[in-house]
Short mmCIF file of C-alpha atoms in Angstrom, two decimals:
data_model
loop_
_atom_site.label_atom_id
_atom_site.label_comp_id
_atom_site.label_asym_id
_atom_site.label_seq_id
_atom_site.Cartn_x
_atom_site.Cartn_y
_atom_site.Cartn_z
CA UNK A 232 -27.03 8.34 5.42
CA UNK A 233 -29.02 5.51 7.05
CA UNK A 234 -27.16 2.27 6.60
CA UNK A 235 -29.04 -0.99 6.02
CA UNK A 236 -28.06 -2.50 9.29
CA UNK A 237 -30.44 -5.33 8.83
CA UNK A 238 -27.97 -7.00 6.46
CA UNK A 239 -25.44 -7.58 9.23
CA UNK A 240 -25.17 -11.07 10.74
CA UNK A 241 -24.99 -11.44 14.38
CA UNK A 242 -21.73 -12.10 15.87
CA UNK A 243 -19.79 -11.34 19.12
CA UNK A 244 -17.85 -8.02 19.17
CA UNK A 245 -14.17 -8.55 19.95
CA UNK A 246 -13.79 -5.08 21.42
CA UNK A 247 -11.82 -3.80 18.46
CA UNK A 248 -12.31 -1.08 15.78
CA UNK A 249 -11.09 -1.14 12.28
CA UNK A 250 -11.08 1.61 9.62
CA UNK A 251 -11.87 0.27 6.15
CA UNK A 252 -10.62 2.69 3.37
CA UNK A 253 -11.75 2.54 -0.22
CA UNK A 254 -14.41 0.42 1.19
CA UNK A 255 -16.81 -0.04 -1.68
CA UNK A 256 -19.80 -2.10 -0.99
CA UNK A 257 -18.06 -3.78 2.00
CA UNK A 258 -16.66 -7.07 0.62
CA UNK A 259 -13.67 -6.52 2.95
CA UNK A 260 -15.68 -4.81 5.74
CA UNK A 261 -17.98 -7.73 6.10
CA UNK A 262 -15.13 -10.12 6.61
CA UNK A 263 -13.73 -7.90 9.42
CA UNK A 264 -17.27 -7.60 10.88
CA UNK A 265 -17.50 -11.47 10.94
CA UNK A 266 -14.05 -11.71 12.51
CA UNK A 267 -15.65 -9.47 15.45
CA UNK A 268 -14.52 -5.95 14.52
CA UNK A 269 -16.70 -2.68 14.57
CA UNK A 270 -16.22 -1.34 11.08
CA UNK A 271 -16.07 2.19 9.81
CA UNK A 272 -16.18 2.47 6.17
CA UNK A 273 -14.62 5.25 3.97
CA UNK A 274 -15.15 5.75 0.23
CA UNK A 275 -15.32 8.72 -2.16
CA UNK A 276 -18.48 7.41 -3.76
CA UNK A 277 -21.90 6.82 -2.21
CA UNK A 278 -22.16 3.18 -1.26
CA UNK A 279 -25.86 2.56 -0.40
CA UNK A 280 -25.35 -1.11 0.10
CA UNK A 281 -22.35 -0.82 2.36
CA UNK A 282 -23.99 -1.65 5.79
CA UNK A 283 -21.40 0.06 8.06
CA UNK A 284 -21.06 3.50 9.64
CA UNK A 285 -19.96 5.44 6.43
CA UNK A 286 -17.92 8.35 5.60
CA UNK A 287 -18.07 9.72 2.07
CA UNK A 288 -14.78 11.23 1.53
CA UNK A 289 -11.24 10.89 -0.12
CA UNK A 290 -9.60 7.89 1.65
CA UNK A 291 -6.17 9.50 1.46
CA UNK A 292 -7.38 12.61 3.05
CA UNK A 293 -8.89 10.61 5.82
CA UNK A 294 -5.73 8.57 6.17
CA UNK A 295 -3.66 11.71 6.70
CA UNK A 296 -5.90 12.80 9.64
CA UNK A 297 -3.67 11.33 12.32
CA UNK A 298 -5.93 12.20 15.25
CA UNK A 299 -8.84 10.43 13.54
CA UNK A 300 -6.98 7.32 12.39
CA UNK A 301 -5.31 6.77 15.68
CA UNK A 302 -8.74 6.32 17.24
CA UNK A 303 -8.76 2.88 15.71
CA UNK A 304 -7.12 -0.44 16.41
CA UNK A 305 -6.22 -1.18 12.84
CA UNK A 306 -6.54 -0.08 9.25
CA UNK A 307 -7.56 -1.92 6.19
CA UNK A 308 -7.17 -0.29 2.63
CA UNK A 309 -8.16 -1.49 -0.81
CA UNK A 310 -6.81 1.28 -3.23
CA UNK A 311 -8.32 1.15 -6.66
CA UNK A 312 -6.47 -1.45 -8.65
CA UNK A 313 -6.83 -0.24 -12.26
CA UNK A 314 -3.40 1.36 -12.41
CA UNK A 315 -1.73 -2.11 -11.93
CA UNK A 316 -4.62 -4.64 -13.12
CA UNK A 317 -3.66 -6.63 -16.21
CA UNK A 318 -7.26 -6.21 -17.62
CA UNK A 319 -6.63 -2.32 -17.62
CA UNK A 320 -3.81 -2.90 -20.20
CA UNK A 321 -6.08 -4.93 -22.34
CA UNK A 322 -8.51 -2.02 -22.45
CA UNK A 323 -5.58 0.45 -23.23
CA UNK A 324 -6.63 2.72 -20.30
CA UNK A 325 -4.18 2.30 -17.46
CA UNK A 326 -2.93 5.88 -17.90
CA UNK A 327 -6.57 6.98 -16.95
CA UNK A 328 -6.16 5.69 -13.45
CA UNK A 329 -4.06 7.27 -10.64
CA UNK A 330 -1.69 5.13 -8.63
CA UNK A 331 -3.26 5.41 -5.19
CA UNK A 332 -1.45 2.35 -3.73
CA UNK A 333 1.92 4.05 -3.33
CA UNK A 334 0.70 7.02 -1.38
CA UNK A 335 -1.47 4.77 0.65
CA UNK A 336 1.41 2.56 1.69
CA UNK A 337 3.54 5.59 2.45
CA UNK A 338 0.87 6.97 4.83
CA UNK A 339 0.24 3.69 6.38
CA UNK A 340 4.05 3.23 7.14
CA UNK A 341 4.00 6.52 9.12
CA UNK A 342 1.72 4.96 11.76
CA UNK A 343 2.41 2.40 14.39
CA UNK A 344 -1.10 0.85 14.04
CA UNK A 345 -1.42 -2.74 12.50
CA UNK A 346 -2.65 -2.41 9.00
CA UNK A 347 -3.46 -4.48 5.86
CA UNK A 348 -3.45 -3.38 2.21
CA UNK A 349 -5.17 -5.60 -0.44
CA UNK A 350 -4.67 -5.33 -4.25
CA UNK A 351 -4.47 -7.29 -7.45
CA UNK A 352 -1.49 -9.72 -7.85
CA UNK A 353 0.10 -7.45 -10.59
CA UNK A 354 0.46 -4.70 -8.01
CA UNK A 355 2.98 -7.06 -6.09
CA UNK A 356 4.64 -8.23 -9.46
CA UNK A 357 5.04 -4.77 -11.14
CA UNK A 358 4.21 -2.35 -8.15
CA UNK A 359 5.03 -1.39 -4.60
CA UNK A 360 3.01 -4.03 -2.95
CA UNK A 361 4.62 -6.85 -1.03
CA UNK A 362 2.58 -10.15 -1.41
CA UNK A 363 2.57 -11.49 2.17
CA UNK A 364 -0.54 -13.64 1.37
CA UNK A 365 -2.08 -14.28 -1.95
CA UNK A 366 -5.66 -15.61 -1.71
CA UNK A 367 -8.29 -17.20 -4.02
CA UNK A 368 -11.93 -17.78 -3.55
CA UNK A 369 -11.51 -21.61 -3.91
CA UNK A 370 -9.33 -21.67 -0.91
CA UNK A 371 -12.38 -20.68 1.10
CA UNK A 372 -14.97 -22.82 -0.53
CA UNK A 373 -16.17 -19.98 -2.83
CA UNK A 374 -16.89 -20.95 -6.45
CA UNK A 375 -14.87 -18.15 -7.87
CA UNK A 376 -11.27 -17.51 -9.14
CA UNK A 377 -10.38 -14.18 -7.41
CA UNK A 378 -6.73 -13.86 -6.75
CA UNK A 379 -5.73 -10.92 -4.49
CA UNK A 380 -2.52 -9.95 -2.81
CA UNK A 381 -2.35 -8.75 0.78
CA UNK A 382 0.49 -6.82 2.76
CA UNK A 383 0.40 -6.50 6.41
CA UNK A 384 2.27 -3.94 8.30
CA UNK A 385 3.22 -3.54 11.96
CA UNK A 386 2.27 -7.25 12.53
CA UNK A 387 2.40 -10.46 10.67
CA UNK A 388 1.31 -14.12 11.04
CA UNK A 389 1.71 -17.37 9.34
CA UNK A 390 -1.04 -19.90 8.88
CA UNK A 391 -2.06 -22.33 6.22
CA UNK A 392 -5.04 -22.43 4.05
CA UNK A 393 -6.44 -24.77 1.49
CA UNK A 394 -4.54 -24.88 -1.71
CA UNK A 395 -5.97 -22.90 -4.58
CA UNK A 396 -8.26 -25.01 -6.76
CA UNK A 397 -9.09 -22.72 -9.52
CA UNK A 398 -6.72 -24.18 -12.23
CA UNK A 399 -8.79 -25.83 -14.95
CA UNK A 400 -11.84 -25.86 -12.84
CA UNK A 401 -14.71 -25.49 -15.10
CA UNK A 402 -17.27 -25.16 -12.45
CA UNK A 403 -16.29 -21.64 -11.42
CA UNK A 404 -18.72 -18.83 -11.87
CA UNK A 405 -16.93 -16.43 -14.49
CA UNK A 406 -16.21 -12.96 -13.39
CA UNK A 407 -18.36 -11.47 -16.31
CA UNK A 408 -21.25 -13.75 -15.52
CA UNK A 409 -24.55 -12.08 -16.96
CA UNK A 410 -26.87 -13.36 -14.37
CA UNK A 411 -27.41 -10.63 -11.99
CA UNK A 412 -26.93 -12.63 -8.92
CA UNK A 413 -24.55 -15.38 -9.96
CA UNK A 414 -21.34 -13.66 -9.38
CA UNK A 415 -22.09 -11.69 -6.21
CA UNK A 416 -23.54 -14.86 -4.65
CA UNK A 417 -20.66 -17.06 -5.44
CA UNK A 418 -18.43 -14.42 -3.88
CA UNK A 419 -20.37 -14.53 -0.70
CA UNK A 420 -21.52 -10.96 -1.29
CA UNK A 421 -25.13 -11.59 -1.33
CA UNK A 422 -26.26 -8.09 -0.38
CA UNK A 423 -24.34 -6.58 -3.43
CA UNK A 424 -25.28 -6.24 -7.22
CA UNK A 425 -23.09 -8.11 -9.64
CA UNK A 426 -21.48 -4.83 -10.60
CA UNK A 427 -20.56 -4.16 -7.03
CA UNK A 428 -19.24 -7.64 -6.47
CA UNK A 429 -16.89 -7.18 -9.49
CA UNK A 430 -15.09 -4.45 -7.56
CA UNK A 431 -15.02 -6.39 -4.27
CA UNK A 432 -13.35 -9.31 -2.75
CA UNK A 433 -15.09 -12.38 -0.92
CA UNK A 434 -15.52 -11.45 2.79
CA UNK A 435 -13.83 -14.87 3.66
CA UNK A 436 -10.50 -13.36 2.84
CA UNK A 437 -10.71 -10.60 5.63
CA UNK A 438 -12.68 -12.95 7.97
CA UNK A 439 -9.47 -15.20 7.90
CA UNK A 440 -7.09 -12.32 8.12
CA UNK A 441 -9.25 -10.45 10.58
CA UNK A 442 -9.43 -13.30 12.99
CA UNK A 443 -5.63 -13.54 12.97
CA UNK A 444 -5.44 -9.70 13.41
CA UNK A 445 -7.73 -9.75 16.41
CA UNK A 446 -5.61 -12.61 18.02
CA UNK A 447 -2.51 -10.47 17.52
CA UNK A 448 -4.05 -7.24 19.05
CA UNK A 449 -5.60 -9.15 21.97
CA UNK A 450 -2.03 -10.84 22.57
CA UNK A 451 -0.51 -7.50 22.54
CA UNK A 452 -2.91 -6.18 25.11
CA UNK A 453 -2.52 -9.07 27.40
CA UNK A 454 1.36 -8.59 27.35
CA UNK A 455 1.21 -4.82 27.55
#
């Protein structure tokens, strides 16, 4: 499939490659690209607006291919969140979604590569995710309330970001905004539809995490 590479902003390559699993329309992938990574995306569904080299496949099957995965410097994964998300309970349909987070963490733990897993905060409260970082759009100047938890493996870092400013903030663009562009644009996902953005995260999250990850990897190379 021809990818719309014209969407990609110019930036210097840091010499590193990251595998982006459950990639969707590339909210996370774009952040890693901005941090300097070469991104390869994997998703079981066609993602015509994902601008990166794309593999349409089952992410867990790809993750189980050790020879393929070890060709990358790091792995990021965003397993579908419906099996843990509170909104799924409200709809009474949690049983309709498999838990893909648990097998993802198990496979990632079998590697020595640095990795990052993203999911809803409830996956840390009630599921297997460890919330090493909990991020919100308002911490990065995005006008959206979008809390997501991140677990890091085989590396870690500590840094401060602005405090979350979403509490009682009436200026935020709501998740279910009917304007076709409003929510996607507020997220910083300007190449997506609103529907795709509702399944994504702001690229600012992985730009921040990816910059730290690149620093870790480059430091490891220097000391090796």
